[in-house]
Short mmCIF file of N, CA and C in Angstrom, two decimals:
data_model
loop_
_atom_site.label_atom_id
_atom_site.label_comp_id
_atom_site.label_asym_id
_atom_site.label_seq_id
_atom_site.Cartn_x
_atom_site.Cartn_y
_atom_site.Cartn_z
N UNK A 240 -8.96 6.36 -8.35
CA UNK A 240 -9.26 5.01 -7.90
C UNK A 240 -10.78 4.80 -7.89
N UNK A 241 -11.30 5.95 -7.44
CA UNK A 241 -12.89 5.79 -7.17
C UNK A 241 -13.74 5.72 -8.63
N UNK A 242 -13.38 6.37 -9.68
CA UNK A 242 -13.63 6.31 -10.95
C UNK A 242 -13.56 4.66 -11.66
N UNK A 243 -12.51 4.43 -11.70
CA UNK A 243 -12.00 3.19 -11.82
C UNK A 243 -12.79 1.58 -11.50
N UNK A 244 -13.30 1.90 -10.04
CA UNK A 244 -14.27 0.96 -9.51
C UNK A 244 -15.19 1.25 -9.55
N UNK A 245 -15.82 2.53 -9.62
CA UNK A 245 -17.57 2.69 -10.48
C UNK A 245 -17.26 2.15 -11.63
N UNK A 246 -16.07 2.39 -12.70
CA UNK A 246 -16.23 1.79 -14.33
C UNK A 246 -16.60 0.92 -14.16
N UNK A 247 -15.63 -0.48 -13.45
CA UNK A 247 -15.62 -1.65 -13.41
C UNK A 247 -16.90 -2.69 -12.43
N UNK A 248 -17.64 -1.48 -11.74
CA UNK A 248 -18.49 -1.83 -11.17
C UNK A 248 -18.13 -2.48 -9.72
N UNK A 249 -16.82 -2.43 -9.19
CA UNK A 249 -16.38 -2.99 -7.90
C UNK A 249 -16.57 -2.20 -6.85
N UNK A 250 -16.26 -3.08 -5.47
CA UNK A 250 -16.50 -1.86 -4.33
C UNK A 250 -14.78 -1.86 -3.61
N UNK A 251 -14.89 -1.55 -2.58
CA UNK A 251 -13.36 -1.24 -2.04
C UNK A 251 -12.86 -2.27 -1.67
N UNK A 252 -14.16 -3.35 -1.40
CA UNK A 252 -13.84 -4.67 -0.39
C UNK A 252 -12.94 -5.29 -2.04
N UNK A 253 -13.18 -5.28 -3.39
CA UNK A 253 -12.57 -6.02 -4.22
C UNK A 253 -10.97 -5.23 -4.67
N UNK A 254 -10.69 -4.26 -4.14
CA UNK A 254 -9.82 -3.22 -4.43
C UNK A 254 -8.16 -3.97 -4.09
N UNK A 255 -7.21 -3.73 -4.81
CA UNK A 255 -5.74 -3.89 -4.59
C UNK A 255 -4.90 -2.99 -4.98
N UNK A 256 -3.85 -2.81 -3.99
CA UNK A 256 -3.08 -1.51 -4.50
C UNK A 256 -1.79 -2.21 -4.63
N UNK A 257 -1.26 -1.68 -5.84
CA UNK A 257 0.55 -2.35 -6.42
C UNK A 257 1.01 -1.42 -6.51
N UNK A 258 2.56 -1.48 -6.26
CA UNK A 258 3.06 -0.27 -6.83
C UNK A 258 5.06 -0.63 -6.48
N UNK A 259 5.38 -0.30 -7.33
CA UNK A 259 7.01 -0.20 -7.24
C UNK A 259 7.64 0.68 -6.93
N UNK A 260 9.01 0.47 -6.18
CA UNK A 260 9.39 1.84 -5.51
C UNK A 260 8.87 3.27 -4.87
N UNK A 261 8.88 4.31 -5.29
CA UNK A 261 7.87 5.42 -5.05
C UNK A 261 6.15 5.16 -5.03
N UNK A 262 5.42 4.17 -6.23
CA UNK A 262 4.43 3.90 -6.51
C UNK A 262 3.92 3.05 -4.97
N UNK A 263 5.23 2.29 -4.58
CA UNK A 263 4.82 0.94 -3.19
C UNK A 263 4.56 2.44 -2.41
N UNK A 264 5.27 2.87 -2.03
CA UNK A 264 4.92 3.96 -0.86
C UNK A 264 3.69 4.79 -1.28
N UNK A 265 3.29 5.29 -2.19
CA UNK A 265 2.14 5.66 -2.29
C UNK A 265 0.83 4.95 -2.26
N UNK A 266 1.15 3.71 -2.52
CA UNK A 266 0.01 2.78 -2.55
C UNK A 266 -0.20 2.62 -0.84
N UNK A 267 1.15 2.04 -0.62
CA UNK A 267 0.56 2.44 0.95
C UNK A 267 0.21 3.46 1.99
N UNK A 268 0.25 4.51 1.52
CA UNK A 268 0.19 6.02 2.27
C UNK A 268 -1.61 5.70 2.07
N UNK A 269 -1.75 6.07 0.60
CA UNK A 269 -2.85 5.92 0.52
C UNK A 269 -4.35 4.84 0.78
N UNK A 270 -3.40 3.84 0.48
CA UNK A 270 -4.41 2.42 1.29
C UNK A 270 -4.45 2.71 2.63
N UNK A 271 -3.49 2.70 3.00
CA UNK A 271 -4.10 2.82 4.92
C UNK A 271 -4.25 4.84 5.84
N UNK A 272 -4.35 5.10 4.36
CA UNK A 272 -5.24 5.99 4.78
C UNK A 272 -6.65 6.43 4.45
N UNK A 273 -7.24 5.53 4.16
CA UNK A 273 -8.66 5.39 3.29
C UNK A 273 -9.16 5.12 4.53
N UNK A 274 -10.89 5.97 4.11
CA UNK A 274 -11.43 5.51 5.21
C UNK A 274 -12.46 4.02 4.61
N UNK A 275 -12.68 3.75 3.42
CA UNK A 275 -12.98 2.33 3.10
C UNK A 275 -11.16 1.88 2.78
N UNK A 276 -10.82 0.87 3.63
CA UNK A 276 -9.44 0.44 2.84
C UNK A 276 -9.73 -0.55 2.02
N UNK A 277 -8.40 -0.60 1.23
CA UNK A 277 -8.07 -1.72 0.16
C UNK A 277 -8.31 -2.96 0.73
N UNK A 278 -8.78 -4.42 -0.24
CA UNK A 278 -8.51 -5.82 0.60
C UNK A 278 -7.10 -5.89 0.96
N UNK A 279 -6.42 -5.42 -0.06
CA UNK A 279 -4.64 -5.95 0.02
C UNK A 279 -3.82 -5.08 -0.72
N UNK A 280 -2.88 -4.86 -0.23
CA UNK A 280 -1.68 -3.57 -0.89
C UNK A 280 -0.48 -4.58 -0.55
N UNK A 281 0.17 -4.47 -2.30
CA UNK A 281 1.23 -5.71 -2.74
C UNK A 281 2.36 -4.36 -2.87
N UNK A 282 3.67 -4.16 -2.18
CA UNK A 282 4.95 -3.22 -2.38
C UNK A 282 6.08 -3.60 -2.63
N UNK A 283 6.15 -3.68 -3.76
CA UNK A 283 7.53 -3.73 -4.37
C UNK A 283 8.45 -2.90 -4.25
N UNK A 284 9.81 -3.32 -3.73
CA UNK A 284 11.10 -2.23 -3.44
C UNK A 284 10.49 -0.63 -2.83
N UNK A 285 9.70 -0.94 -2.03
CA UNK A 285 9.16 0.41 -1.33
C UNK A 285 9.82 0.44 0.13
N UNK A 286 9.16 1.41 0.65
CA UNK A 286 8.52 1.04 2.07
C UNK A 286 7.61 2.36 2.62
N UNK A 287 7.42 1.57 3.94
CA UNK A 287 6.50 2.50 4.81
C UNK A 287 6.65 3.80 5.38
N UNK A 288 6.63 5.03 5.10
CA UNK A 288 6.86 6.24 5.16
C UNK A 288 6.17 6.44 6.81
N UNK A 289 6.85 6.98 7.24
CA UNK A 289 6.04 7.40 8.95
C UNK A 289 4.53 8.12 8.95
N UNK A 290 3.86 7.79 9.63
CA UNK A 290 2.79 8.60 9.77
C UNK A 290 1.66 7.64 11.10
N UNK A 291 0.90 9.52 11.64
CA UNK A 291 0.20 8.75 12.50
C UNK A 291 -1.32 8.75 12.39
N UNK A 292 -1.77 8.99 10.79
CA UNK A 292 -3.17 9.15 10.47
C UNK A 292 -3.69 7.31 9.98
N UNK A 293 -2.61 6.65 10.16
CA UNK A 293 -3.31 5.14 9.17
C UNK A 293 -4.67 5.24 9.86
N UNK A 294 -5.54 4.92 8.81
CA UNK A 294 -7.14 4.31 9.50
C UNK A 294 -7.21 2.75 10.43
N UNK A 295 -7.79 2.66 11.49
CA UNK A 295 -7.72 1.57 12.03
C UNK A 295 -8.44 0.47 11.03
N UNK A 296 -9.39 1.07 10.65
CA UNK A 296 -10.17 -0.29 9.41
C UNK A 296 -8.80 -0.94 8.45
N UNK A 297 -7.83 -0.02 8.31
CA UNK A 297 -7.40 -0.26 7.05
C UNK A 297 -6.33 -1.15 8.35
N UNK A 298 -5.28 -0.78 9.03
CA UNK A 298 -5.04 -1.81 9.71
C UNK A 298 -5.42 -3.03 10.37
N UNK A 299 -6.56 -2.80 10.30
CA UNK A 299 -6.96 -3.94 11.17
C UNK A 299 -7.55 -5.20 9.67
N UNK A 300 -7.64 -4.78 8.32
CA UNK A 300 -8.44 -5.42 7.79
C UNK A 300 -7.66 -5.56 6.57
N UNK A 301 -6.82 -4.95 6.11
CA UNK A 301 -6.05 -4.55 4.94
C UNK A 301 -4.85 -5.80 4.69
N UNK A 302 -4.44 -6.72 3.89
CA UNK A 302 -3.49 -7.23 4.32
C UNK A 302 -2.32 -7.10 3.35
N UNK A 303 -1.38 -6.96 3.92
CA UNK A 303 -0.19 -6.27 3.05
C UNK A 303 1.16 -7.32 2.72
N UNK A 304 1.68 -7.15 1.23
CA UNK A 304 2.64 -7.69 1.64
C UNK A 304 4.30 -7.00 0.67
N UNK A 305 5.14 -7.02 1.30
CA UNK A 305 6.25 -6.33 1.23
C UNK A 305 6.96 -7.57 0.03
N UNK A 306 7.56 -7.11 -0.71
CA UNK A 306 8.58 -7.89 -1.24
C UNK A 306 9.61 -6.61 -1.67
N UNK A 307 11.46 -6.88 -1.48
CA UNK A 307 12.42 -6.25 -1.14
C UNK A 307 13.65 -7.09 -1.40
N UNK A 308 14.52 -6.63 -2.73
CA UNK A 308 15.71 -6.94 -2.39
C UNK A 308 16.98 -6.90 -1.55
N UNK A 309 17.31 -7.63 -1.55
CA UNK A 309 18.49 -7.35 -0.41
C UNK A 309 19.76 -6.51 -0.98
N UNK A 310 19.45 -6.43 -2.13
CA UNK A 310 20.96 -5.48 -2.73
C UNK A 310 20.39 -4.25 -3.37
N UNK A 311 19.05 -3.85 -2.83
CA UNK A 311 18.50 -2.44 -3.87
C UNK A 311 19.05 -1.50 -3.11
N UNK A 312 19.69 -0.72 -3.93
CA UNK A 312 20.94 0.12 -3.06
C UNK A 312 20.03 2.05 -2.92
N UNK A 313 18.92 1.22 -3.68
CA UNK A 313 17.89 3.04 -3.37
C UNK A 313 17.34 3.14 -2.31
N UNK A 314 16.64 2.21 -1.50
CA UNK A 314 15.78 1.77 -0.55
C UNK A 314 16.70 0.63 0.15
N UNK A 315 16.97 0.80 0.93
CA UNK A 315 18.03 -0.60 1.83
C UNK A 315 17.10 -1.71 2.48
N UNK A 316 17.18 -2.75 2.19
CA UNK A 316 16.12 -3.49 3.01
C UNK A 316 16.22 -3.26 4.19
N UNK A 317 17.09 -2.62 5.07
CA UNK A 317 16.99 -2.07 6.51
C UNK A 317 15.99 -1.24 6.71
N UNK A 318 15.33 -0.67 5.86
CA UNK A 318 13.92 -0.04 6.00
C UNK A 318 12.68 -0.25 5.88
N UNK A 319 13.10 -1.82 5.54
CA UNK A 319 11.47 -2.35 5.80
C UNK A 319 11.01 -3.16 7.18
N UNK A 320 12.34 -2.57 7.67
CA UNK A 320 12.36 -3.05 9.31
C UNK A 320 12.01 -2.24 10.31
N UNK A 321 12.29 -0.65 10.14
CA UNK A 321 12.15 -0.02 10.69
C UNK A 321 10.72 0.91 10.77
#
């Protein structure tokens, strides 16, 4: 990631993390565990894996958003509740 935004010349504040299924959960493991976080982490058919390291920057500043079918029978949308 850090490679990526030296190429392009960006800093973290311009940064977004996507990712589908396995990719959503990693995007978010890793966005809110940065100690610069992402502006925004977009998760498709993922979800939020437990943990108690999130960075407060990245919670408090990060804004996230979930999108989830209701019939994805890999990931239940009952887990983007919990």
């Amino acid at each position: 990631i850090h490679t990526q935004l030296e190429r392009f010349n960006l800093s973290e504040d311009n940064l977004a993390l996507v990712g589908f299924s396995q990719g959503a959960m990693i995007a978010l493991q890793v966005g809110l565990n940065a100690r610069k976080p992402p502006k925004s982490i977009l998760s498709y058919s993922g979800m939020l894996l437990p943990s108690r390291n999130f960075s407060n920057a990245a919670l408090e500043s990060t804004k996230v958003m979930f999108i989830h079918g209701k019939d994805d029978t890999v990931i239940p949308i009952e887990e983007m509740y919990s």
